[in-house]
Amino acid sequence: MTDPPQQVRAPLPLADQPFAVTERTQTQLVLRRFLRHRLAVLSLLVFVLIVLFAFVGPLLWKYTYFTSTPDNSQPPSLTHPFGTTGDGKDLLALVMRGTQQSVKISLLIAVVSTAFGTIWGAAAGYFRGVVDAVLMRIADLVIILPILAVAAVLANSSDGAWWMVSLVIAGLVWSHVARVVRGVVLSLREREFVEAARALGATDARIIFRHLVPNAIGPIIVAATVLVASGILIETALSFLGFGVQPPDTSLGILISEARTAVQTRPWLFYFPGLFIILIALCVNFIGDGLRDALDPKQTRVRQ
Amino acid sequence: MLAYALRRVAASIPVILAATFVVFLLVSLTGNPVDRLRLLDPPPPPEVLAAEEQRLFLDQPLLTRYWLWLSGILRGDFGPSVDEYLQIGPEVFSRFAVTFRLVLLAMLVALVLAVIVGVVSAVRQYTVIDYTSTFFGFLFLAMPSFWLAVLLKEGGVFANNNLGTTVFYTVGESSVVVEGGFWASFVDGLGHLILPTIALALINFASWSRYQRASMLEVLNSDYVRLARAKGLRWRKVMTRHALRTALIPLVTITALDLANIIGGAVVTETVFQWRGAGRLLLDAIRARDVHVVMAWLLVASVAVVLFNLLADLLYAKLDPRIRYD
């Protein structure tokens, strides 16, 4: 799928002929490759819609997640598109709030753990030797422990504030990013431009942040996307167990936890929140796939 | 090989120690388990509270408490629990025996499924089979484990109601009373395992089958497979002896690395199916701020993960003749 070469209309003398191919920046190239990935673009669209639903929806919808209506256990209808709970709360409003909390938490997880993991991994890869060994052994700590179990232990002390839940989970998943960045930096640091920067007297910090990290941005973004998907699954599982977001606030995990005895009698309570988790995780995974192909064409196995 | 194994175990000891130290500090800082007694009405006399704090080492400074715990472990003593009559050591091991049954069976099922599906969809790339398995792979990858577990449990209940007999057990890890001998209780245990195993296996199967597909594709496009075919070996023989053997190697690492998360997943699955396994033990201990039970739990889990990774490394050498450990 290459563009047809641009035709130059009036044949100019060869020396005056302008360079016929329009120049594209790196960003434009990435964007074009991403837009070609139809499933990823569709997923991005759905994800944006879900985010709007979660953040703008509650402003427009007539019920809130904490008000009770006189309609108890109503199946989906025009007044309550998703039905209502046993205590008369509108499920659409609850799902909006739950999605909002879950999206907020998983985005913060991705941002915090990516930033932290990037610095950690870049330092390990750049300095090598003892620094590398110590930093990566610390990163290994997290691998031998079940994340969910440790997250439950740590989150137990918090009062269920959403950012606290994020920070706890981010503190357990950053090592993945650190490992990816370390690998990339280990090979980048041997390249000529790093040597040139060092010859010009650039400090270590400048080399890491101005030369190494920007060149590793592809794998970093892909790792961050993966973390959004796993973040939402960990957060909902934690809330399901009762250690994440605390009532009266709600999350998609809490909604499913409350609905688990009602699967057969009031199925809407169980299926709608689950559907949203699956939809979000699915979209984020597809976006990640598209980004991987766009940012790192070498890794694409299927040529388009 | 033995020397290598011993060196690996020795190298992992500091990592486990550091992990326990961090977790010990964090759990201890989350609160005092004796505070619960203070809220009782009427509150117990101060001597009782002081004695309880002394029994749980709470009168000591934090670092001393960790040292007491650690030196206890070396003597095979897991420390006192908030529940005075609970022997932490035997309790943790018997609960983990229940959980590891589920974890190992689920891993086995997931592995077999992942290898079959991954290999078939690689060999039949871009066919209906490939697209179908890719679709389900992505779906299970995005599915929360607890949602799938609840769905399977309710499906089991629904099937039981419609068939009029109990086909699927949906509560507990075994029946309360089992009549008959060893065989009867074995069958009973197996019956209780079916649904939780499927729930735990499907989630892990998803990502493993993707890995297996990718590594099988890579091997199929390699020169040595082409050579094996070119020199006239049977297709079936090339597939099993040359391609599959090499393509299994990446999966061994992934499986071992995922063990910690499968144990985490088992906590969720056990909660849904109301098992009295390690998951319940951990969650109860966290709620009661029972530091020593949490520590014993994490110690057993992390030692299991380390040993499992070692096993994977040794298996590596078996599968890949280029790898030698001296």
PDB file of N, CA and C in Angstrom, chain A residues 57-127:
ATOM      1  N   GLY A  57     -21.323  11.290  30.780  1.00  0.00           N
ATOM      2  CA  GLY A  57     -22.619  10.664  31.010  1.00  0.00           C
ATOM      3  C   GLY A  57     -23.273  11.041  32.332  1.00  0.00           C
ATOM      4  N   PRO A  58     -22.549  10.932  33.449  1.00  0.00           N
ATOM      5  CA  PRO A  58     -23.173  11.237  34.741  1.00  0.00           C
ATOM      6  C   PRO A  58     -23.695  12.669  34.830  1.00  0.00           C
ATOM      7  N   LEU A  59     -23.106  13.607  34.033  1.00  0.00           N
ATOM      8  CA  LEU A  59     -23.579  14.999  34.067  1.00  0.00           C
ATOM      9  C   LEU A  59     -24.930  15.132  33.385  1.00  0.00           C
ATOM     10  N   LEU A  60     -25.189  14.237  32.414  1.00  0.00           N
ATOM     11  CA  LEU A  60     -26.400  14.356  31.620  1.00  0.00           C
ATOM     12  C   LEU A  60     -27.532  13.465  32.131  1.00  0.00           C
ATOM     13  N   TRP A  61     -27.186  12.342  32.722  1.00  0.00           N
ATOM     14  CA  TRP A  61     -28.186  11.344  33.102  1.00  0.00           C
ATOM     15  C   TRP A  61     -28.959  11.799  34.342  1.00  0.00           C
ATOM     16  N   LYS A  62     -30.281  11.486  34.389  1.00  0.00           N
ATOM     17  CA  LYS A  62     -31.139  12.042  35.438  1.00  0.00           C
ATOM     18  C   LYS A  62     -30.904  11.420  36.811  1.00  0.00           C
ATOM     19  N   TYR A  63     -30.359  10.204  36.865  1.00  0.00           N
ATOM     20  CA  TYR A  63     -30.109   9.590  38.172  1.00  0.00           C
ATOM     21  C   TYR A  63     -28.619   9.640  38.494  1.00  0.00           C
ATOM     22  N   THR A  64     -28.307   9.613  39.789  1.00  0.00           N
ATOM     23  CA  THR A  64     -26.907   9.494  40.176  1.00  0.00           C
ATOM     24  C   THR A  64     -26.695   8.119  40.788  1.00  0.00           C
ATOM     25  N   TYR A  65     -25.413   7.781  41.015  1.00  0.00           N
ATOM     26  CA  TYR A  65     -25.132   6.432  41.501  1.00  0.00           C
ATOM     27  C   TYR A  65     -25.522   6.254  42.966  1.00  0.00           C
ATOM     28  N   PHE A  66     -25.801   7.356  43.685  1.00  0.00           N
ATOM     29  CA  PHE A  66     -26.142   7.176  45.101  1.00  0.00           C
ATOM     30  C   PHE A  66     -27.615   7.425  45.415  1.00  0.00           C
ATOM     31  N   THR A  67     -28.411   7.903  44.450  1.00  0.00           N
ATOM     32  CA  THR A  67     -29.822   8.110  44.759  1.00  0.00           C
ATOM     33  C   THR A  67     -30.605   6.831  44.547  1.00  0.00           C
ATOM     34  N   SER A  68     -31.545   6.576  45.450  1.00  0.00           N
ATOM     35  CA  SER A  68     -32.433   5.428  45.291  1.00  0.00           C
ATOM     36  C   SER A  68     -33.721   5.893  44.631  1.00  0.00           C
ATOM     37  N   THR A  69     -34.238   5.056  43.734  1.00  0.00           N
ATOM     38  CA  THR A  69     -35.528   5.343  43.108  1.00  0.00           C
ATOM     39  C   THR A  69     -36.538   4.369  43.699  1.00  0.00           C
ATOM     40  N   PRO A  70     -37.838   4.642  43.551  1.00  0.00           N
ATOM     41  CA  PRO A  70     -38.820   3.697  44.099  1.00  0.00           C
ATOM     42  C   PRO A  70     -38.872   2.369  43.325  1.00  0.00           C
ATOM     43  N   ASP A  71     -38.230   2.295  42.159  1.00  0.00           N
ATOM     44  CA  ASP A  71     -38.299   1.055  41.374  1.00  0.00           C
ATOM     45  C   ASP A  71     -37.215   0.096  41.840  1.00  0.00           C
ATOM     46  N   ASN A  72     -37.629  -0.990  42.510  1.00  0.00           N
ATOM     47  CA  ASN A  72     -36.651  -1.983  42.946  1.00  0.00           C
ATOM     48  C   ASN A  72     -36.570  -3.125  41.951  1.00  0.00           C
ATOM     49  N   SER A  73     -35.347  -3.572  41.667  1.00  0.00           N
ATOM     50  CA  SER A  73     -35.137  -4.762  40.829  1.00  0.00           C
ATOM     51  C   SER A  73     -35.928  -4.745  39.533  1.00  0.00           C
ATOM     52  N   GLN A  74     -35.920  -3.610  38.858  1.00  0.00           N
ATOM     53  CA  GLN A  74     -36.604  -3.527  37.565  1.00  0.00           C
ATOM     54  C   GLN A  74     -35.686  -4.052  36.467  1.00  0.00           C
ATOM     55  N   PRO A  75     -36.222  -4.874  35.544  1.00  0.00           N
ATOM     56  CA  PRO A  75     -35.415  -5.237  34.374  1.00  0.00           C
ATOM     57  C   PRO A  75     -35.234  -4.010  33.478  1.00  0.00           C
ATOM     58  N   PRO A  76     -34.285  -4.066  32.540  1.00  0.00           N
ATOM     59  CA  PRO A  76     -34.050  -2.913  31.659  1.00  0.00           C
ATOM     60  C   PRO A  76     -35.339  -2.418  31.009  1.00  0.00           C
ATOM     61  N   SER A  77     -35.531  -1.103  31.013  1.00  0.00           N
ATOM     62  CA  SER A  77     -36.721  -0.506  30.412  1.00  0.00           C
ATOM     63  C   SER A  77     -36.328   0.864  29.901  1.00  0.00           C
ATOM     64  N   LEU A  78     -37.303   1.639  29.407  1.00  0.00           N
ATOM     65  CA  LEU A  78     -36.977   2.957  28.875  1.00  0.00           C
ATOM     66  C   LEU A  78     -36.530   3.910  29.981  1.00  0.00           C
ATOM     67  N   THR A  79     -37.185   3.849  31.155  1.00  0.00           N
ATOM     68  CA  THR A  79     -36.778   4.750  32.238  1.00  0.00           C
ATOM     69  C   THR A  79     -35.433   4.322  32.821  1.00  0.00           C
ATOM     70  N   HIS A  80     -35.187   3.012  32.865  1.00  0.00           N
ATOM     71  CA  HIS A  80     -33.900   2.522  33.374  1.00  0.00           C
ATOM     72  C   HIS A  80     -33.298   1.584  32.338  1.00  0.00           C
ATOM     73  N   PRO A  81     -32.530   2.115  31.396  1.00  0.00           N
ATOM     74  CA  PRO A  81     -32.039   1.291  30.276  1.00  0.00           C
ATOM     75  C   PRO A  81     -31.269   0.051  30.724  1.00  0.00           C
ATOM     76  N   PHE A  82     -30.575   0.115  31.868  1.00  0.00           N
ATOM     77  CA  PHE A  82     -29.817  -1.049  32.339  1.00  0.00           C
ATOM     78  C   PHE A  82     -30.530  -1.750  33.485  1.00  0.00           C
ATOM     79  N   GLY A  83     -31.760  -1.301  33.835  1.00  0.00           N
ATOM     80  CA  GLY A  83     -32.465  -1.882  34.967  1.00  0.00           C
ATOM     81  C   GLY A  83     -32.065  -1.217  36.272  1.00  0.00           C
ATOM     82  N   THR A  84     -32.581  -1.761  37.394  1.00  0.00           N
ATOM     83  CA  THR A  84     -32.227  -1.204  38.697  1.00  0.00           C
ATOM     84  C   THR A  84     -31.791  -2.316  39.638  1.00  0.00           C
ATOM     85  N   THR A  85     -31.141  -1.908  40.739  1.00  0.00           N
ATOM     86  CA  THR A  85     -30.667  -2.875  41.724  1.00  0.00           C
ATOM     87  C   THR A  85     -31.767  -3.152  42.751  1.00  0.00           C
ATOM     88  N   GLY A  86     -31.467  -4.056  43.686  1.00  0.00           N
ATOM     89  CA  GLY A  86     -32.431  -4.434  44.715  1.00  0.00           C
ATOM     90  C   GLY A  86     -32.866  -3.242  45.566  1.00  0.00           C
ATOM     91  N   ASP A  87     -31.960  -2.280  45.793  1.00  0.00           N
ATOM     92  CA  ASP A  87     -32.363  -1.120  46.582  1.00  0.00           C
ATOM     93  C   ASP A  87     -32.727   0.071  45.692  1.00  0.00           C
ATOM     94  N   GLY A  88     -33.105  -0.224  44.459  1.00  0.00           N
ATOM     95  CA  GLY A  88     -33.702   0.798  43.608  1.00  0.00           C
ATOM     96  C   GLY A  88     -32.727   1.774  42.977  1.00  0.00           C
ATOM     97  N   LYS A  89     -31.440   1.448  42.947  1.00  0.00           N
ATOM     98  CA  LYS A  89     -30.506   2.354  42.271  1.00  0.00           C
ATOM     99  C   LYS A  89     -30.494   2.057  40.781  1.00  0.00           C
ATOM    100  N   ASP A  90     -30.336   3.127  40.007  1.00  0.00           N
ATOM    101  CA  ASP A  90     -30.341   2.987  38.556  1.00  0.00           C
ATOM    102  C   ASP A  90     -28.998   2.404  38.107  1.00  0.00           C
ATOM    103  N   LEU A  91     -29.047   1.257  37.418  1.00  0.00           N
ATOM    104  CA  LEU A  91     -27.798   0.572  37.073  1.00  0.00           C
ATOM    105  C   LEU A  91     -26.983   1.351  36.043  1.00  0.00           C
ATOM    106  N   LEU A  92     -27.663   2.073  35.151  1.00  0.00           N
ATOM    107  CA  LEU A  92     -26.909   2.857  34.170  1.00  0.00           C
ATOM    108  C   LEU A  92     -26.013   3.874  34.887  1.00  0.00           C
ATOM    109  N   ALA A  93     -26.595   4.551  35.884  1.00  0.00           N
ATOM    110  CA  ALA A  93     -25.800   5.526  36.645  1.00  0.00           C
ATOM    111  C   ALA A  93     -24.664   4.839  37.387  1.00  0.00           C
ATOM    112  N   LEU A  94     -24.953   3.650  37.953  1.00  0.00           N
ATOM    113  CA  LEU A  94     -23.909   2.915  38.673  1.00  0.00           C
ATOM    114  C   LEU A  94     -22.790   2.483  37.738  1.00  0.00           C
ATOM    115  N   VAL A  95     -23.173   1.985  36.553  1.00  0.00           N
ATOM    116  CA  VAL A  95     -22.148   1.533  35.604  1.00  0.00           C
ATOM    117  C   VAL A  95     -21.310   2.713  35.134  1.00  0.00           C
ATOM    118  N   MET A  96     -21.964   3.872  34.924  1.00  0.00           N
ATOM    119  CA  MET A  96     -21.195   5.071  34.534  1.00  0.00           C
ATOM    120  C   MET A  96     -20.154   5.400  35.585  1.00  0.00           C
ATOM    121  N   ARG A  97     -20.595   5.431  36.846  1.00  0.00           N
ATOM    122  CA  ARG A  97     -19.678   5.754  37.932  1.00  0.00           C
ATOM    123  C   ARG A  97     -18.579   4.689  38.048  1.00  0.00           C
ATOM    124  N   GLY A  98     -19.001   3.407  37.956  1.00  0.00           N
ATOM    125  CA  GLY A  98     -18.028   2.321  38.067  1.00  0.00           C
ATOM    126  C   GLY A  98     -16.996   2.385  36.959  1.00  0.00           C
ATOM    127  N   THR A  99     -17.453   2.639  35.727  1.00  0.00           N
ATOM    128  CA  THR A  99     -16.532   2.738  34.604  1.00  0.00           C
ATOM    129  C   THR A  99     -15.583   3.911  34.808  1.00  0.00           C
ATOM    130  N   GLN A 100     -16.155   5.020  35.297  1.00  0.00           N
ATOM    131  CA  GLN A 100     -15.335   6.208  35.548  1.00  0.00           C
ATOM    132  C   GLN A 100     -14.207   5.881  36.532  1.00  0.00           C
ATOM    133  N   GLN A 101     -14.558   5.237  37.655  1.00  0.00           N
ATOM    134  CA  GLN A 101     -13.549   4.902  38.650  1.00  0.00           C
ATOM    135  C   GLN A 101     -12.511   3.945  38.064  1.00  0.00           C
ATOM    136  N   SER A 102     -13.002   2.907  37.376  1.00  0.00           N
ATOM    137  CA  SER A 102     -12.077   1.894  36.862  1.00  0.00           C
ATOM    138  C   SER A 102     -11.151   2.478  35.797  1.00  0.00           C
ATOM    139  N   VAL A 103     -11.681   3.327  34.912  1.00  0.00           N
ATOM    140  CA  VAL A 103     -10.842   3.932  33.865  1.00  0.00           C
ATOM    141  C   VAL A 103      -9.818   4.877  34.492  1.00  0.00           C
ATOM    142  N   LYS A 104     -10.306   5.700  35.440  1.00  0.00           N
ATOM    143  CA  LYS A 104      -9.419   6.639  36.126  1.00  0.00           C
ATOM    144  C   LYS A 104      -8.262   5.895  36.794  1.00  0.00           C
ATOM    145  N   ILE A 105      -8.614   4.830  37.522  1.00  0.00           N
ATOM    146  CA  ILE A 105      -7.599   4.070  38.248  1.00  0.00           C
ATOM    147  C   ILE A 105      -6.601   3.434  37.297  1.00  0.00           C
ATOM    148  N   SER A 106      -7.110   2.813  36.217  1.00  0.00           N
ATOM    149  CA  SER A 106      -6.170   2.097  35.353  1.00  0.00           C
ATOM    150  C   SER A 106      -5.297   3.074  34.565  1.00  0.00           C
ATOM    151  N   LEU A 107      -5.824   4.256  34.212  1.00  0.00           N
ATOM    152  CA  LEU A 107      -4.980   5.237  33.518  1.00  0.00           C
ATOM    153  C   LEU A 107      -3.880   5.748  34.441  1.00  0.00           C
ATOM    154  N   LEU A 108      -4.243   6.001  35.702  1.00  0.00           N
ATOM    155  CA  LEU A 108      -3.216   6.472  36.639  1.00  0.00           C
ATOM    156  C   LEU A 108      -2.154   5.392  36.868  1.00  0.00           C
ATOM    157  N   ILE A 109      -2.617   4.129  36.957  1.00  0.00           N
ATOM    158  CA  ILE A 109      -1.661   3.020  37.097  1.00  0.00           C
ATOM    159  C   ILE A 109      -0.663   3.065  35.947  1.00  0.00           C
ATOM    160  N   ALA A 110      -1.188   3.205  34.719  1.00  0.00           N
ATOM    161  CA  ALA A 110      -0.316   3.188  33.548  1.00  0.00           C
ATOM    162  C   ALA A 110       0.663   4.350  33.584  1.00  0.00           C
ATOM    163  N   VAL A 111       0.166   5.552  33.915  1.00  0.00           N
ATOM    164  CA  VAL A 111       1.033   6.737  33.904  1.00  0.00           C
ATOM    165  C   VAL A 111       2.137   6.612  34.957  1.00  0.00           C
ATOM    166  N   VAL A 112       1.735   6.302  36.193  1.00  0.00           N
ATOM    167  CA  VAL A 112       2.711   6.256  37.284  1.00  0.00           C
ATOM    168  C   VAL A 112       3.736   5.142  37.054  1.00  0.00           C
ATOM    169  N   SER A 113       3.242   3.933  36.747  1.00  0.00           N
ATOM    170  CA  SER A 113       4.199   2.827  36.654  1.00  0.00           C
ATOM    171  C   SER A 113       5.068   2.964  35.413  1.00  0.00           C
ATOM    172  N   THR A 114       4.538   3.581  34.332  1.00  0.00           N
ATOM    173  CA  THR A 114       5.371   3.779  33.152  1.00  0.00           C
ATOM    174  C   THR A 114       6.475   4.792  33.434  1.00  0.00           C
ATOM    175  N   ALA A 115       6.114   5.903  34.070  1.00  0.00           N
ATOM    176  CA  ALA A 115       7.119   6.920  34.374  1.00  0.00           C
ATOM    177  C   ALA A 115       8.204   6.344  35.275  1.00  0.00           C
ATOM    178  N   PHE A 116       7.762   5.681  36.339  1.00  0.00           N
ATOM    179  CA  PHE A 116       8.706   5.130  37.300  1.00  0.00           C
ATOM    180  C   PHE A 116       9.554   4.024  36.658  1.00  0.00           C
ATOM    181  N   GLY A 117       8.875   3.110  35.954  1.00  0.00           N
ATOM    182  CA  GLY A 117       9.590   1.993  35.337  1.00  0.00           C
ATOM    183  C   GLY A 117      10.580   2.457  34.283  1.00  0.00           C
ATOM    184  N   THR A 118      10.225   3.531  33.554  1.00  0.00           N
ATOM    185  CA  THR A 118      11.117   4.048  32.523  1.00  0.00           C
ATOM    186  C   THR A 118      12.411   4.562  33.143  1.00  0.00           C
ATOM    187  N   ILE A 119      12.274   5.379  34.185  1.00  0.00           N
ATOM    188  CA  ILE A 119      13.465   5.934  34.826  1.00  0.00           C
ATOM    189  C   ILE A 119      14.327   4.807  35.403  1.00  0.00           C
ATOM    190  N   TRP A 120      13.656   3.877  36.070  1.00  0.00           N
ATOM    191  CA  TRP A 120      14.347   2.745  36.709  1.00  0.00           C
ATOM    192  C   TRP A 120      15.106   1.914  35.670  1.00  0.00           C
ATOM    193  N   GLY A 121      14.391   1.536  34.606  1.00  0.00           N
ATOM    194  CA  GLY A 121      14.996   0.679  33.582  1.00  0.00           C
ATOM    195  C   GLY A 121      16.093   1.406  32.819  1.00  0.00           C
ATOM    196  N   ALA A 122      15.874   2.703  32.532  1.00  0.00           N
ATOM    197  CA  ALA A 122      16.872   3.470  31.798  1.00  0.00           C
ATOM    198  C   ALA A 122      18.152   3.592  32.618  1.00  0.00           C
ATOM    199  N   ALA A 123      17.990   3.841  33.919  1.00  0.00           N
ATOM    200  CA  ALA A 123      19.172   3.944  34.787  1.00  0.00           C
ATOM    201  C   ALA A 123      19.919   2.616  34.819  1.00  0.00           C
ATOM    202  N   ALA A 124      19.174   1.518  34.948  1.00  0.00           N
ATOM    203  CA  ALA A 124      19.819   0.207  35.012  1.00  0.00           C
ATOM    204  C   ALA A 124      20.559  -0.091  33.717  1.00  0.00           C
ATOM    205  N   GLY A 125      19.935   0.179  32.588  1.00  0.00           N
ATOM    206  CA  GLY A 125      20.550  -0.128  31.308  1.00  0.00           C
ATOM    207  C   GLY A 125      21.700   0.797  30.987  1.00  0.00           C
ATOM    208  N   TYR A 126      21.590   2.060  31.415  1.00  0.00           N
ATOM    209  CA  TYR A 126      22.618   3.029  31.066  1.00  0.00           C
ATOM    210  C   TYR A 126      23.874   2.849  31.904  1.00  0.00           C
ATOM    211  N   PHE A 127      23.703   2.665  33.218  1.00  0.00           N
ATOM    212  CA  PHE A 127      24.880   2.579  34.085  1.00  0.00           C
ATOM    213  C   PHE A 127      25.498   1.188  34.107  1.00  0.00           C
TER     214      PHE A 127
END
